[in-house]
Short mmCIF file of C-alpha atoms in Angstrom, two decimals:
data_model
loop_
_atom_site.label_atom_id
_atom_site.label_comp_id
_atom_site.label_asym_id
_atom_site.label_seq_id
_atom_site.Cartn_x
_atom_site.Cartn_y
_atom_site.Cartn_z
CA UNK A 1 -69.83 20.05 -11.12
CA UNK A 2 -67.05 19.64 -13.64
CA UNK A 3 -63.42 19.37 -12.55
CA UNK A 4 -62.50 22.23 -14.91
CA UNK A 5 -65.05 24.57 -13.36
CA UNK A 6 -63.89 23.75 -9.81
CA UNK A 7 -60.28 24.43 -10.89
CA UNK A 8 -61.37 27.76 -12.38
CA UNK A 9 -62.89 28.64 -9.01
CA UNK A 10 -59.55 27.81 -7.35
CA UNK A 11 -60.72 24.59 -5.67
CA UNK A 12 -58.79 21.51 -6.86
CA UNK A 13 -60.61 18.22 -7.30
CA UNK A 14 -61.06 16.20 -4.07
CA UNK A 15 -59.39 18.77 -1.79
CA UNK A 16 -62.50 19.22 0.34
CA UNK A 17 -62.83 15.46 0.91
CA UNK A 18 -59.11 15.30 1.73
CA UNK A 19 -59.54 18.05 4.35
CA UNK A 20 -62.24 15.95 6.03
CA UNK A 21 -60.10 12.80 5.85
CA UNK A 22 -57.06 14.61 7.27
CA UNK A 23 -59.17 15.76 10.22
CA UNK A 24 -60.33 12.19 10.84
CA UNK A 25 -56.74 10.88 10.55
CA UNK A 26 -55.48 13.41 13.12
CA UNK A 27 -58.27 12.57 15.58
CA UNK A 28 -57.61 8.85 15.16
CA UNK A 29 -53.88 9.25 15.75
CA UNK A 30 -54.40 11.44 18.82
CA UNK A 31 -56.92 8.98 20.25
CA UNK A 32 -54.00 6.54 20.83
CA UNK A 33 -52.39 9.09 23.17
CA UNK A 34 -55.23 9.86 25.56
CA UNK A 35 -53.12 9.26 28.67
CA UNK A 36 -51.03 12.37 28.02
CA UNK A 37 -51.42 15.52 30.14
CA UNK A 38 -49.82 18.97 29.70
CA UNK A 39 -49.35 21.94 32.05
CA UNK A 40 -46.73 24.08 30.31
CA UNK A 41 -45.88 25.29 26.76
CA UNK A 42 -45.25 22.15 24.77
CA UNK A 43 -44.91 20.92 21.23
CA UNK A 44 -45.12 17.35 20.01
CA UNK A 45 -45.37 15.67 16.64
CA UNK A 46 -47.66 13.00 15.29
CA UNK A 47 -46.94 11.16 12.03
CA UNK A 48 -49.13 8.78 10.12
CA UNK A 49 -49.69 7.12 6.78
CA UNK A 50 -52.70 8.24 4.79
CA UNK A 51 -54.01 8.55 1.26
CA UNK A 52 -55.06 12.10 0.42
CA UNK A 53 -55.80 13.01 -3.19
CA UNK A 54 -55.77 16.62 -4.34
CA UNK A 55 -56.29 16.58 -8.07
CA UNK A 56 -53.14 14.72 -9.26
CA UNK A 57 -51.24 15.13 -5.97
CA UNK A 58 -51.23 12.10 -3.68
CA UNK A 59 -50.14 12.74 -0.06
CA UNK A 60 -49.19 9.49 1.64
CA UNK A 61 -47.48 10.59 4.84
CA UNK A 62 -48.43 13.43 7.18
CA UNK A 63 -46.39 14.94 10.02
CA UNK A 64 -48.28 17.33 12.29
CA UNK A 65 -46.49 19.44 14.89
CA UNK A 66 -48.95 20.38 17.63
CA UNK A 67 -48.06 23.39 19.80
CA UNK A 68 -49.76 24.24 23.08
CA UNK A 69 -49.36 27.83 24.30
CA UNK A 70 -50.60 28.36 27.85
CA UNK A 71 -52.05 31.88 28.01
CA UNK A 72 -54.70 33.91 29.81
CA UNK A 73 -57.77 32.45 28.12
CA UNK A 74 -60.75 30.57 29.52
CA UNK A 75 -61.05 28.03 26.70
CA UNK A 76 -58.94 26.33 24.02
CA UNK A 77 -58.60 28.45 20.86
CA UNK A 78 -57.09 27.61 17.48
CA UNK A 79 -54.29 30.19 17.10
CA UNK A 80 -52.73 29.26 13.78
CA UNK A 81 -51.94 26.48 11.37
CA UNK A 82 -48.81 26.21 9.29
CA UNK A 83 -47.34 24.41 6.34
CA UNK A 84 -43.64 23.69 5.91
CA UNK A 85 -42.37 22.99 2.42
CA UNK A 86 -39.02 21.20 2.54
CA UNK A 87 -36.38 22.47 0.18
CA UNK A 88 -32.76 23.35 -0.34
CA UNK A 89 -31.38 26.64 -1.59
CA UNK A 90 -29.67 26.85 -4.95
CA UNK A 91 -27.18 29.63 -4.33
CA UNK A 92 -26.07 29.93 -7.95
CA UNK A 93 -29.59 30.89 -8.98
CA UNK A 94 -30.70 32.27 -5.57
CA UNK A 95 -33.73 30.02 -5.60
CA UNK A 96 -35.51 27.82 -3.05
CA UNK A 97 -35.88 24.41 -4.67
CA UNK A 98 -38.41 21.90 -3.31
CA UNK A 99 -37.17 18.42 -2.53
CA UNK A 100 -39.95 17.06 -4.76
CA UNK A 101 -41.22 14.83 -1.96
CA UNK A 102 -44.72 16.16 -2.28
CA UNK A 103 -46.19 12.87 -1.07
CA UNK A 104 -45.06 13.84 2.45
CA UNK A 105 -46.77 16.73 4.22
CA UNK A 106 -45.36 18.71 7.15
CA UNK A 107 -47.81 20.96 8.95
CA UNK A 108 -48.51 22.51 12.34
CA UNK A 109 -51.48 23.28 14.57
CA UNK A 110 -50.97 25.89 17.27
CA UNK A 111 -53.47 26.07 20.12
CA UNK A 112 -53.95 28.62 22.90
CA UNK A 113 -54.90 26.81 26.08
CA UNK A 114 -55.91 28.14 29.53
CA UNK A 115 -52.95 28.67 31.85
CA UNK A 116 -52.94 27.38 35.44
CA UNK A 117 -54.84 24.33 34.30
CA UNK A 118 -53.83 20.85 33.23
CA UNK A 119 -54.85 19.98 29.69
CA UNK A 120 -55.38 16.38 28.68
CA UNK A 121 -55.14 14.89 25.22
CA UNK A 122 -58.86 14.16 25.54
CA UNK A 123 -59.47 17.93 25.97
CA UNK A 124 -57.55 18.56 22.74
CA UNK A 125 -59.44 15.84 20.87
CA UNK A 126 -62.76 17.20 22.13
CA UNK A 127 -61.80 20.70 20.97
CA UNK A 128 -60.77 19.46 17.50
CA UNK A 129 -64.10 17.60 17.22
CA UNK A 130 -66.28 20.42 18.56
CA UNK A 131 -64.65 22.96 16.25
CA UNK A 132 -64.88 20.85 13.10
CA UNK A 133 -66.23 23.78 11.08
CA UNK A 134 -63.14 25.83 11.94
CA UNK A 135 -60.56 23.03 11.82
CA UNK A 136 -61.43 21.37 8.50
CA UNK A 137 -61.44 24.60 6.42
CA UNK A 138 -58.06 25.47 7.93
CA UNK A 139 -56.69 21.99 7.14
CA UNK A 140 -58.01 22.39 3.59
CA UNK A 141 -56.23 25.78 3.45
CA UNK A 142 -52.91 24.10 4.36
CA UNK A 143 -53.51 21.29 1.85
CA UNK A 144 -53.99 23.92 -0.86
CA UNK A 145 -50.61 25.46 0.08
CA UNK A 146 -49.08 21.99 -0.38
CA UNK A 147 -50.81 21.57 -3.73
CA UNK A 148 -49.65 25.01 -4.93
CA UNK A 149 -46.09 24.24 -3.84
CA UNK A 150 -46.14 21.02 -5.90
CA UNK A 151 -47.14 23.08 -8.95
CA UNK A 152 -44.44 25.68 -8.41
CA UNK A 153 -41.48 23.90 -6.81
CA UNK A 154 -39.03 26.80 -7.21
CA UNK A 155 -39.16 30.37 -6.01
CA UNK A 156 -36.66 33.20 -5.55
CA UNK A 157 -35.08 33.50 -2.10
CA UNK A 158 -36.11 37.16 -2.02
CA UNK A 159 -39.80 36.17 -2.35
CA UNK A 160 -39.47 33.75 0.57
CA UNK A 161 -37.81 36.47 2.69
CA UNK A 162 -40.44 39.04 1.77
CA UNK A 163 -43.40 36.75 2.52
CA UNK A 164 -41.98 35.51 5.83
CA UNK A 165 -40.89 38.97 7.03
CA UNK A 166 -44.25 40.56 6.26
CA UNK A 167 -46.24 37.69 7.80
CA UNK A 168 -44.15 37.67 10.98
CA UNK A 169 -43.83 41.44 11.39
CA UNK A 170 -45.35 42.25 14.78
CA UNK A 171 -45.73 45.99 14.11
CA UNK A 172 -44.50 46.84 17.63
CA UNK A 173 -47.76 45.44 19.06
CA UNK A 174 -49.70 48.47 17.79
CA UNK A 175 -53.09 47.10 16.73
CA UNK A 176 -54.03 49.27 13.70
CA UNK A 177 -50.51 48.87 12.33
CA UNK A 178 -50.61 45.11 12.84
CA UNK A 179 -53.98 44.95 11.05
CA UNK A 180 -52.39 46.81 8.12
CA UNK A 181 -49.57 44.22 7.91
CA UNK A 182 -52.07 41.39 8.35
CA UNK A 183 -53.80 42.77 5.25
CA UNK A 184 -50.53 42.65 3.29
CA UNK A 185 -50.29 38.96 4.23
CA UNK A 186 -53.88 38.41 3.04
CA UNK A 187 -53.18 40.01 -0.33
CA UNK A 188 -50.07 37.96 -1.15
CA UNK A 189 -50.45 35.63 -4.10
CA UNK A 190 -49.68 32.70 -1.79
CA UNK A 191 -52.76 33.45 0.31
CA UNK A 192 -55.18 34.54 -2.41
CA UNK A 193 -54.57 31.20 -4.14
CA UNK A 194 -55.79 29.23 -1.11
CA UNK A 195 -58.72 31.33 0.12
CA UNK A 196 -61.43 29.99 -2.26
CA UNK A 197 -60.67 26.44 -1.05
CA UNK A 198 -61.00 27.50 2.60
CA UNK A 199 -64.36 29.21 1.96
CA UNK A 200 -65.62 26.30 -0.19
CA UNK A 201 -64.78 23.94 2.67
CA UNK A 202 -66.82 26.03 5.15
CA UNK A 203 -69.64 26.16 2.63
CA UNK A 204 -69.69 22.41 2.12
CA UNK A 205 -69.50 21.63 5.85
CA UNK A 206 -72.51 23.86 6.46
CA UNK A 207 -74.40 22.25 3.56
CA UNK A 208 -75.10 25.64 1.98
CA UNK A 209 -77.39 25.50 -1.04
CA UNK A 210 -77.86 28.16 -3.67
CA UNK A 211 -80.74 29.86 -1.89
CA UNK A 212 -78.70 30.08 1.34
CA UNK A 213 -75.51 31.18 -0.40
CA UNK A 214 -75.88 34.95 -0.08
CA UNK A 215 -76.52 34.79 3.66
CA UNK A 216 -73.56 32.42 4.08
CA UNK A 217 -71.32 34.70 2.04
CA UNK A 218 -72.18 37.89 3.93
CA UNK A 219 -71.38 36.17 7.23
CA UNK A 220 -68.20 34.46 6.07
CA UNK A 221 -65.10 35.88 7.78
CA UNK A 222 -62.87 35.60 4.69
CA UNK A 223 -65.42 37.37 2.50
CA UNK A 224 -65.80 40.06 5.16
CA UNK A 225 -62.02 40.53 5.29
CA UNK A 226 -61.81 41.01 1.53
CA UNK A 227 -64.71 43.47 1.67
CA UNK A 228 -62.79 45.41 4.35
CA UNK A 229 -59.78 45.47 2.05
CA UNK A 230 -61.87 46.76 -0.82
CA UNK A 231 -62.90 49.79 1.22
CA UNK A 232 -59.69 50.38 3.20
CA UNK A 233 -58.05 53.82 2.90
CA UNK A 234 -54.96 55.66 4.09
CA UNK A 235 -57.20 58.16 5.93
CA UNK A 236 -58.80 55.25 7.80
CA UNK A 237 -55.37 53.89 8.81
CA UNK A 238 -54.35 57.31 10.15
CA UNK A 239 -57.63 57.76 12.05
CA UNK A 240 -57.23 54.31 13.65
CA UNK A 241 -53.64 55.10 14.63
CA UNK A 242 -54.79 58.35 16.23
CA UNK A 243 -57.18 56.37 18.44
CA UNK A 244 -54.19 54.33 19.64
CA UNK A 245 -51.85 57.28 20.11
CA UNK A 246 -51.08 56.41 23.75
CA UNK A 247 -49.72 52.98 22.77
CA UNK A 248 -47.69 54.50 19.93
CA UNK A 249 -46.11 57.09 22.23
CA UNK A 250 -45.28 54.44 24.84
CA UNK A 251 -43.59 52.28 22.18
CA UNK A 252 -41.46 55.25 21.08
CA UNK A 253 -40.52 56.10 24.66
CA UNK A 254 -39.73 52.42 25.34
CA UNK A 255 -37.22 52.51 22.49
CA UNK A 256 -35.67 55.84 23.61
CA UNK A 257 -37.06 57.70 20.62
CA UNK A 258 -38.03 61.35 21.07
CA UNK A 259 -41.81 61.78 20.71
CA UNK A 260 -42.84 64.68 18.43
CA UNK A 261 -45.24 67.24 19.91
CA UNK A 262 -47.92 67.09 17.21
CA UNK A 263 -50.09 63.96 16.80
CA UNK A 264 -49.76 64.02 12.99
CA UNK A 265 -45.97 63.98 13.34
CA UNK A 266 -46.14 61.04 15.77
CA UNK A 267 -48.23 59.09 13.24
CA UNK A 268 -45.86 59.96 10.41
CA UNK A 269 -42.87 58.88 12.50
CA UNK A 270 -44.32 55.51 13.53
CA UNK A 271 -45.27 54.74 9.90
CA UNK A 272 -41.76 55.61 8.74
CA UNK A 273 -40.16 53.52 11.49
CA UNK A 274 -42.42 50.54 10.80
CA UNK A 275 -41.23 50.67 7.21
CA UNK A 276 -37.55 50.81 8.27
CA UNK A 277 -38.02 47.83 10.60
CA UNK A 278 -39.89 45.81 7.97
CA UNK A 279 -37.07 46.39 5.47
CA UNK A 280 -34.55 45.30 8.12
CA UNK A 281 -36.56 42.15 8.83
CA UNK A 282 -36.67 41.31 5.11
CA UNK A 283 -32.92 41.90 4.86
CA UNK A 284 -32.15 39.75 7.92
CA UNK A 285 -34.19 36.88 6.50
CA UNK A 286 -32.64 37.15 3.06
CA UNK A 287 -29.17 37.16 4.59
CA UNK A 288 -30.07 34.09 6.65
CA UNK A 289 -31.38 32.29 3.54
CA UNK A 290 -28.26 33.07 1.51
CA UNK A 291 -25.94 32.07 4.37
CA UNK A 292 -27.76 28.79 4.95
CA UNK A 293 -27.00 27.82 1.35
CA UNK A 294 -23.25 28.34 1.81
CA UNK A 295 -21.52 24.96 2.00
CA UNK A 296 -18.24 26.29 3.34
CA UNK A 297 -18.67 26.82 7.08
CA UNK A 298 -15.75 29.26 7.39
CA UNK A 299 -17.06 31.43 4.53
CA UNK A 300 -20.48 31.33 6.15
CA UNK A 301 -19.07 32.46 9.48
CA UNK A 302 -17.11 35.32 7.89
CA UNK A 303 -20.05 36.54 5.83
CA UNK A 304 -22.33 36.39 8.85
CA UNK A 305 -19.85 38.49 10.77
CA UNK A 306 -18.73 41.00 8.17
CA UNK A 307 -21.47 40.99 5.56
CA UNK A 308 -21.25 40.03 1.91
CA UNK A 309 -18.47 41.25 -0.36
CA UNK A 310 -20.32 43.74 -2.58
CA UNK A 311 -18.27 42.55 -5.60
CA UNK A 312 -19.28 38.89 -5.16
CA UNK A 313 -22.38 37.32 -6.75
CA UNK A 314 -23.97 36.96 -3.34
CA UNK A 315 -23.16 40.56 -2.43
CA UNK A 316 -24.49 41.92 -5.72
CA UNK A 317 -27.71 39.91 -5.33
CA UNK A 318 -28.19 40.85 -1.67
CA UNK A 319 -27.62 44.58 -2.06
CA UNK A 320 -29.75 44.75 -5.20
CA UNK A 321 -32.63 43.09 -3.33
CA UNK A 322 -32.11 45.38 -0.34
CA UNK A 323 -32.48 48.37 -2.67
CA UNK A 324 -35.69 46.86 -3.95
CA UNK A 325 -37.00 46.19 -0.40
CA UNK A 326 -36.17 49.79 0.51
CA UNK A 327 -37.43 51.45 -2.64
CA UNK A 328 -39.67 53.78 -0.58
CA UNK A 329 -36.73 54.88 1.54
CA UNK A 330 -37.15 58.53 0.55
CA UNK A 331 -40.90 58.55 1.11
CA UNK A 332 -42.12 55.64 3.25
CA UNK A 333 -45.67 57.04 3.34
CA UNK A 334 -45.96 56.13 -0.34
CA UNK A 335 -45.32 52.52 0.66
CA UNK A 336 -48.57 52.56 2.67
CA UNK A 337 -50.52 54.36 -0.05
CA UNK A 338 -49.37 51.91 -2.74
CA UNK A 339 -50.11 48.91 -0.54
CA UNK A 340 -53.60 50.27 0.08
CA UNK A 341 -54.19 50.55 -3.68
CA UNK A 342 -53.24 46.86 -3.81
CA UNK A 343 -55.63 46.09 -0.92
CA UNK A 344 -58.49 47.74 -2.80
CA UNK A 345 -57.65 45.88 -6.03
CA UNK A 346 -57.24 42.46 -4.39
CA UNK A 347 -60.26 43.00 -2.11
CA UNK A 348 -62.43 43.73 -5.13
CA UNK A 349 -61.06 40.83 -7.18
CA UNK A 350 -61.22 38.26 -4.36
CA UNK A 351 -64.69 39.20 -3.14
CA UNK A 352 -65.91 38.61 -6.71
CA UNK A 353 -63.97 35.36 -6.98
CA UNK A 354 -65.36 34.03 -3.70
CA UNK A 355 -68.83 35.09 -4.83
CA UNK A 356 -68.41 32.73 -7.78
CA UNK A 357 -68.36 29.77 -5.37
CA UNK A 358 -72.14 30.07 -5.76
CA UNK A 359 -71.63 27.67 -8.68
CA UNK A 360 -70.42 25.03 -6.22
CA UNK A 361 -73.38 25.40 -3.84
CA UNK A 362 -75.87 22.62 -4.12
CA UNK A 363 -78.93 23.24 -6.19
CA UNK A 364 -81.98 22.96 -3.87
CA UNK A 365 -83.52 20.44 -6.33
CA UNK A 366 -80.36 18.37 -6.30
CA UNK A 367 -80.26 18.56 -2.51
CA UNK A 368 -83.89 17.41 -2.41
CA UNK A 369 -83.12 14.47 -4.69
CA UNK A 370 -80.08 13.60 -2.51
CA UNK A 371 -82.32 13.55 0.57
CA UNK A 372 -84.73 11.22 -1.27
CA UNK A 373 -81.75 9.03 -2.25
CA UNK A 374 -80.49 8.92 1.37
CA UNK A 375 -83.95 8.00 2.65
CA UNK A 376 -84.17 5.26 -0.01
CA UNK A 377 -80.73 3.86 0.90
CA UNK A 378 -81.50 4.00 4.61
CA UNK A 379 -84.86 2.30 4.19
CA UNK A 380 -83.23 -0.46 2.11
CA UNK A 381 -80.12 -0.98 4.20
CA UNK A 382 -81.46 -3.72 6.53
CA UNK A 383 -80.62 -1.66 9.56
CA UNK A 384 -77.01 -1.07 8.53
CA UNK A 385 -75.58 2.45 8.84
CA UNK A 386 -75.26 4.33 5.59
CA UNK B 1 -14.84 21.90 5.70
CA UNK B 2 -17.64 21.56 3.18
CA UNK B 3 -21.12 20.70 4.25
CA UNK B 4 -24.10 19.47 2.23
CA UNK B 5 -26.77 22.13 1.67
CA UNK B 6 -29.22 22.10 4.54
CA UNK B 7 -32.74 20.81 4.11
CA UNK B 8 -34.82 23.77 5.11
CA UNK B 9 -38.30 23.80 6.55
CA UNK B 10 -39.35 27.43 6.61
CA UNK B 11 -42.78 27.48 8.23
CA UNK B 12 -45.56 29.35 6.48
CA UNK B 13 -47.81 30.24 9.41
CA UNK B 14 -51.43 31.17 8.82
CA UNK B 15 -52.98 33.00 11.76
CA UNK B 16 -56.53 31.87 12.45
CA UNK B 17 -57.20 34.48 15.09
CA UNK B 18 -56.64 37.89 13.59
CA UNK B 19 -55.43 41.19 15.05
CA UNK B 20 -58.73 42.91 14.30
CA UNK B 21 -61.11 40.56 16.12
CA UNK B 22 -58.86 38.85 18.67
CA UNK B 23 -56.34 41.51 19.65
CA UNK B 24 -56.13 40.68 23.38
CA UNK B 25 -55.26 37.08 22.58
CA UNK B 26 -53.11 37.95 19.59
CA UNK B 27 -50.81 40.30 21.50
CA UNK B 28 -50.13 37.70 24.19
CA UNK B 29 -47.71 36.04 21.82
CA UNK B 30 -45.84 39.21 20.91
CA UNK B 31 -42.49 39.12 22.66
CA UNK B 32 -40.69 42.06 24.28
CA UNK B 33 -38.11 42.19 21.50
CA UNK B 34 -40.93 42.54 18.96
CA UNK B 35 -41.85 45.96 20.35
CA UNK B 36 -38.28 47.31 20.19
CA UNK B 37 -38.05 49.91 17.41
CA UNK B 38 -34.89 50.40 15.34
CA UNK B 39 -34.47 53.84 13.83
CA UNK B 40 -31.95 53.01 11.09
CA UNK B 41 -31.52 50.55 8.28
CA UNK B 42 -29.27 47.63 9.20
CA UNK B 43 -27.32 47.90 5.97
CA UNK B 44 -26.29 50.87 3.94
CA UNK B 45 -28.78 51.27 1.09
CA UNK B 46 -28.00 53.37 -1.97
#
């Protein structure tokens, strides 16, 4: 398949091979530490030299932070992975500016592990090997974030605040509300750029050919999520919230907020309050980003304490962005309705885009000829492994 | 005293478990302060 076609599908050249190599590198590095045991929440870092190519990007050093969270589970589970671009903030332009050291990758792997049990490094290695088909696509996902960052090394501070606030918003631990905010995360440009690579990685690891593609696609979790987005509606959100009305009421009571008598009013209130709290979270993060760029420690302290002078450049920027974050202040319900329109649009677009990965699936004839080639190599290898 | 701009590493975390399929596990990592609801905007917005 041509490089140009793979790029058009959103899968940079060599990224899938690099995901596999990164997995092997991590296992190799961890295998030197097999005498380690853990029995409480821990994080540790491994660093190693490597040679990962992603199109024209060459990653030569990798730093992986591994987090172990001891929780009530009976087996090890992959909770999340993360990527950390390193940058400074240009306060004159209110931009995050990458340090241009794209040859060095910082990432994280967060695992849930069973509490009341000692976990050995060998247990972690075994998990990372057994779950190859989950781990490698996720590593490829993080590599694609790194690749995208190298192509767009600057971004506005407000975008960083908005992405981080939405992704981290816990939605008061109300499940249907959290699913809604999870869907916002899925529809960000940052995520839609990496999803085809993640799916292509799963496809390649499973050796899916063109005749198997449809079955693979219909069972793929990312494809299923985008199909859910395509069909999501405001009425569905409300009906799901109604099913969880007890939790919603207990959250309101827990925060000393008077609970309305009618269910519809309770739903309306929790949606409005979630919007207020999301705006606050965006504002807090933006403030933190602007403050962290201030060189003068005294000025930083004063602004942290008293807020920005509304006549200063920082103040003008901050309050203008706050107005933008809170543009649905007078009708927060419209925020949800507009987001859902976006879900439907992105769900439709991304399910089609992922469907186009069919072009990358092996042709059964090609697969057959590859099998013949492998048999030929094996039978002519004088007993050596191929 | 002036200080050089900090090198920031803002983590972009991608949840693998999701709140739809793995809620029991997902909510284990939600802290008490995450369920506290504020009723007002932190800053005055025009």
